[in-house]
């Protein structure tokens, strides 16, 4: 039987403005992106909370990908987590204009008996408090993937460092890696993060790719060359989701499997950024992910 991936993180409504376009109240959040991406590689269960404004059409989108949402709590008293962001001219940086925890305020995850038995866990970007509470409920996790962001590095540093020690694979972007390791050299940052207790570390460098720091060695891949960037939101979450889904689906956690998972992650993330939300990824699916993953292999072979 194939392993199921347990995904913890935010389920959100996003309002996004890019230099090209804007969209209001579209499905976002670390967990939504990660679960949709992972769903191409293994069965997925989501744990989290949504509010009284959560749309039936978004429930159907998750269900259409076979995602088990029985661990999603519906809080009728408050709206869904809300995030508003605006990208700068070059798409490389953005401002968070508004963030409201709403239903996530004071939320503590409760896992169903089958979710407690999960072996593969993705702790997507959300407060380390919620990540820790969810992981505490998992009886015998075998492989824990942890994602985070600058907000938690700055506001919940010691709790974050505690959960880093329990992670098998920590995934961060370049600026977060520098901030958490307190080192400006990315290679040194990767080594320091492993010394902090993460068994392995991936540092993402956006359009340039990603680097893996592992006890068996160092590995790096480029990003898939995207010419039609529409909205970079969720690229990191879908990279982590696809990678986690690939590892859970393969049922192997060695260096080679993580490397192959990175290719899958890069291919999947490249589809996420070609539309708002995950529309392009959901539309094109596994065939296009595989085509892009092969293309990355081709362009990196000498
Ligand atoms: P990314 O572009 O990979 O950083 O992910 C963007 C997604 O993260 C958006 O869909 C937001 O809803 C979600 N998000 C923004 N801020 C937070 C936060 N503090 N905690 C959890 N999720 C967040």
XYZ file of C-alpha atoms and ligand atoms in Angstrom:
325
model
C 0.000 0.000 0.000
C 1.286 3.466 -0.897
C 2.292 5.795 1.949
C 0.072 8.742 2.714
C 1.579 12.185 3.231
C 0.222 14.240 6.115
C 0.294 17.961 5.294
C 0.037 20.647 7.981
C -0.002 24.356 7.142
C -2.160 27.336 6.271
C -5.275 27.117 4.121
C -5.883 30.673 3.030
C -7.624 33.148 0.838
C -5.134 35.390 -0.907
C -5.469 38.759 -2.622
C -2.486 39.170 -4.918
C -1.190 41.980 -7.075
C 1.630 41.374 -9.552
C 3.079 43.799 -12.117
C 0.863 42.059 -14.715
C -2.403 41.188 -13.025
C -4.338 40.886 -9.779
C -6.669 38.347 -8.185
C -8.925 38.473 -5.135
C -9.800 35.765 -2.611
C -8.176 32.895 -4.440
C -7.292 29.635 -2.720
C -3.795 29.828 -1.248
C -1.898 28.975 1.888
C 1.103 26.718 2.345
C -1.022 23.631 2.877
C -3.263 24.113 -0.176
C -0.296 24.575 -2.523
C 1.659 21.717 -0.927
C -1.265 19.275 -0.841
C -2.272 19.949 -4.463
C 1.350 19.503 -5.586
C 1.872 16.328 -3.523
C -1.377 14.793 -4.748
C 0.274 13.873 -8.072
C 2.651 11.500 -6.273
C 0.898 9.895 -3.282
C -2.330 9.989 -1.256
C -2.537 13.179 0.828
C -4.288 14.129 4.074
C -4.608 17.750 5.133
C -4.806 19.013 8.717
C -5.868 22.596 9.338
C -8.797 24.932 9.706
C -10.928 27.034 7.360
C -13.581 29.608 8.161
C -17.196 30.408 7.383
C -16.335 31.956 3.991
C -14.648 28.831 2.603
C -16.159 28.113 -0.797
C -17.715 24.827 -1.857
C -15.835 25.151 -5.162
C -12.518 25.112 -3.270
C -13.570 22.036 -1.297
C -14.307 20.410 -4.657
C -10.909 21.456 -6.052
C -9.137 19.655 -3.198
C -11.418 16.637 -3.445
C -10.970 16.453 -7.211
C -7.277 15.779 -6.575
C -8.227 13.001 -4.147
C -7.043 14.979 -1.099
C -8.481 13.718 2.189
C -9.888 16.797 3.932
C -11.485 14.980 6.870
C -8.801 16.616 9.070
C -9.872 20.082 7.940
C -11.887 21.806 10.657
C -14.666 24.174 9.610
C -14.870 27.109 12.035
C -18.280 28.712 11.492
C -17.510 31.694 13.745
C -14.626 33.253 11.803
C -13.318 33.729 8.259
C -10.494 31.750 6.632
C -6.840 32.798 7.077
C -6.290 35.847 4.865
C -3.148 37.144 3.158
C -2.694 40.138 0.841
C 0.567 40.563 -1.064
C 1.952 42.857 -3.739
C 4.923 42.015 -5.950
C 7.515 44.595 -7.033
C 8.401 45.255 -10.684
C 10.918 42.387 -10.922
C 8.653 39.773 -9.244
C 11.599 38.874 -6.987
C 10.382 40.680 -3.900
C 6.969 41.335 -2.452
C 5.305 43.190 0.386
C 2.818 41.584 2.714
C 0.105 44.245 2.941
C -2.193 42.348 5.284
C -2.232 39.028 7.089
C -5.083 37.826 9.303
C -4.899 34.509 11.118
C -8.696 34.468 11.503
C -9.682 30.787 11.954
C -6.048 29.895 12.752
C -6.056 32.207 15.814
C -5.769 29.901 18.837
C -6.260 26.815 16.624
C -4.632 23.626 17.819
C -4.531 20.679 15.425
C -6.285 17.494 16.422
C -5.373 14.448 14.374
C -7.770 11.642 13.538
C -6.554 8.123 14.512
C -5.452 7.287 10.938
C -3.551 10.599 10.596
C -1.708 9.850 13.854
C -0.251 6.783 12.136
C 1.341 8.846 9.322
C 4.962 8.028 8.564
C 5.618 10.942 6.199
C 4.815 14.433 7.447
C 5.149 17.818 5.753
C 5.045 20.676 8.252
C 4.271 23.485 5.821
C 4.718 27.137 6.655
C 2.655 28.035 9.723
C 3.584 28.950 13.307
C 6.103 26.573 14.960
C 3.534 26.234 17.749
C 1.003 24.614 15.381
C 3.748 22.582 13.640
C 4.920 21.246 17.031
C 1.385 20.463 18.247
C 0.657 18.521 15.047
C 3.941 16.589 15.126
C 3.405 15.714 18.804
C 0.221 13.915 17.753
C 1.960 11.716 15.162
C 2.862 8.425 16.839
C 5.958 7.324 14.915
C 6.936 9.749 12.174
C 9.645 8.349 9.883
C 10.406 11.377 7.743
C 9.542 14.947 8.722
C 9.908 17.785 6.224
C 9.819 21.283 7.691
C 9.193 24.598 5.946
C 9.100 28.034 7.556
C 9.410 31.760 6.826
C 11.126 34.921 8.075
C 8.125 35.864 10.277
C 8.604 32.779 12.486
C 12.406 33.067 12.454
C 11.959 36.566 13.876
C 9.026 35.999 16.253
C 9.235 32.358 17.402
C 12.965 31.662 17.037
C 13.532 29.289 19.931
C 10.399 27.212 19.277
C 11.396 27.020 15.613
C 14.912 25.835 16.530
C 13.360 23.101 18.698
C 11.343 21.728 15.807
C 14.306 22.057 13.401
C 15.996 19.433 15.611
C 13.110 17.049 14.912
C 13.226 17.512 11.137
C 14.711 15.098 8.605
C 14.629 17.710 5.860
C 14.470 21.465 6.430
C 13.472 23.564 3.401
C 14.051 27.320 3.316
C 14.743 30.010 0.769
C 18.080 31.816 0.618
C 17.171 34.838 2.745
C 15.508 32.654 5.402
C 18.568 30.373 5.503
C 20.854 33.365 6.068
C 18.532 34.738 8.764
C 18.149 31.472 10.697
C 21.823 30.465 10.451
C 23.065 34.041 11.028
C 25.536 33.532 8.197
C 25.619 35.407 4.887
C 27.393 32.636 2.940
C 24.721 30.207 1.694
C 27.033 27.179 1.687
C 28.088 27.865 5.275
C 24.424 28.510 6.139
C 23.492 25.016 4.889
C 26.219 23.441 7.045
C 25.182 25.476 10.099
C 21.512 24.504 9.710
C 22.516 20.835 9.686
C 24.558 21.434 12.838
C 21.421 22.951 14.400
C 19.881 19.484 14.126
C 18.130 19.231 10.737
C 19.304 15.909 9.233
C 19.364 17.436 5.766
C 18.674 20.897 4.374
C 17.449 22.325 1.080
C 18.079 25.989 0.351
C 15.956 27.335 -2.513
C 17.306 30.157 -4.644
C 14.133 31.032 -6.568
C 14.623 31.210 -10.335
C 18.199 29.886 -9.892
C 17.255 26.524 -8.357
C 17.930 24.722 -5.101
C 20.805 23.185 -3.113
C 20.745 20.081 -0.950
C 22.991 19.577 2.073
C 22.963 15.935 3.091
C 25.240 13.611 5.046
C 25.978 11.786 1.774
C 27.014 14.981 0.006
C 26.017 18.202 -1.713
C 23.693 18.469 -4.725
C 22.256 21.321 -6.730
C 19.734 21.743 -9.543
C 18.578 24.731 -11.579
C 14.964 25.849 -11.732
C 12.903 24.988 -14.812
C 13.355 27.985 -17.159
C 9.994 29.774 -17.012
C 9.270 32.359 -19.688
C 5.697 33.138 -18.717
C 5.889 34.025 -15.011
C 2.434 35.030 -13.808
C 2.451 34.812 -9.985
C 5.351 33.458 -7.881
C 3.107 32.866 -4.830
C 3.271 29.310 -3.542
C 6.337 28.282 -5.565
C 8.139 27.235 -2.383
C 5.106 25.421 -0.995
C 4.522 23.477 -4.177
C 8.238 22.615 -4.456
C 8.083 21.227 -0.883
C 4.740 19.495 -1.500
C 5.820 17.736 -4.685
C 9.159 16.729 -3.143
C 7.437 15.388 0.005
C 4.832 13.581 -2.104
C 7.552 12.033 -4.238
C 9.474 10.790 -1.168
C 6.321 9.392 0.482
C 5.213 7.782 -2.786
C 8.637 6.185 -3.296
C 8.725 5.092 0.361
C 12.469 5.809 0.356
C 14.327 8.651 2.065
C 17.920 8.228 0.820
C 20.094 10.849 -0.925
C 19.180 9.645 -4.451
C 15.440 9.772 -3.729
C 15.683 13.297 -2.302
C 17.648 14.394 -5.394
C 14.981 12.971 -7.724
C 12.326 14.597 -5.537
C 14.019 17.963 -6.040
C 13.646 17.595 -9.820
C 9.963 16.827 -9.361
C 9.640 19.782 -6.961
C 11.270 22.179 -9.420
C 9.099 20.955 -12.308
C 5.910 21.269 -10.235
C 6.774 24.715 -8.857
C 7.362 25.971 -12.411
C 3.719 25.202 -13.215
C 2.443 26.922 -10.058
C 4.078 30.225 -11.028
C 2.488 30.240 -14.490
C -0.960 31.095 -13.079
C -2.635 32.423 -9.963
C -3.275 29.791 -7.281
C -2.650 26.250 -8.669
C -4.918 26.511 -11.710
C -2.242 25.718 -14.319
C -0.846 22.830 -12.254
C -4.299 21.299 -11.773
C -5.073 21.741 -15.468
C -1.872 20.309 -16.931
C -1.027 17.635 -14.340
C 1.462 14.801 -14.199
C 2.291 14.552 -17.881
C 3.581 18.127 -18.025
C 5.358 17.749 -14.651
C 7.203 14.733 -16.062
C 8.032 16.521 -19.306
C 9.549 19.418 -17.349
C 11.438 17.131 -14.997
C 13.014 15.376 -17.987
C 13.888 18.737 -19.491
C 15.727 19.771 -16.299
C 17.647 16.482 -16.445
C 18.553 17.152 -20.090
C 19.833 20.666 -19.492
C 22.011 19.585 -16.576
C 23.738 16.646 -18.297
C 27.143 17.141 -19.919
P 5.125 31.359 -0.662
O 4.953 32.162 -1.905
O 5.717 29.993 -0.921
O 5.852 32.119 0.406
O 3.662 31.050 -0.076
C 2.664 32.013 -0.105
C 1.459 31.501 0.639
O 1.737 31.527 2.047
C 0.220 32.353 0.436
O -0.760 31.565 -0.186
C -0.212 32.785 1.836
O -1.581 32.561 2.063
C 0.613 31.935 2.767
N 1.101 32.694 3.929
C 1.463 33.992 3.997
N 1.871 34.329 5.242
C 1.769 33.208 5.977
C 2.020 32.889 7.358
N 2.468 33.805 8.217
N 1.815 31.620 7.771
C 1.373 30.692 6.907
N 1.090 30.921 5.621
C 1.279 32.158 5.147
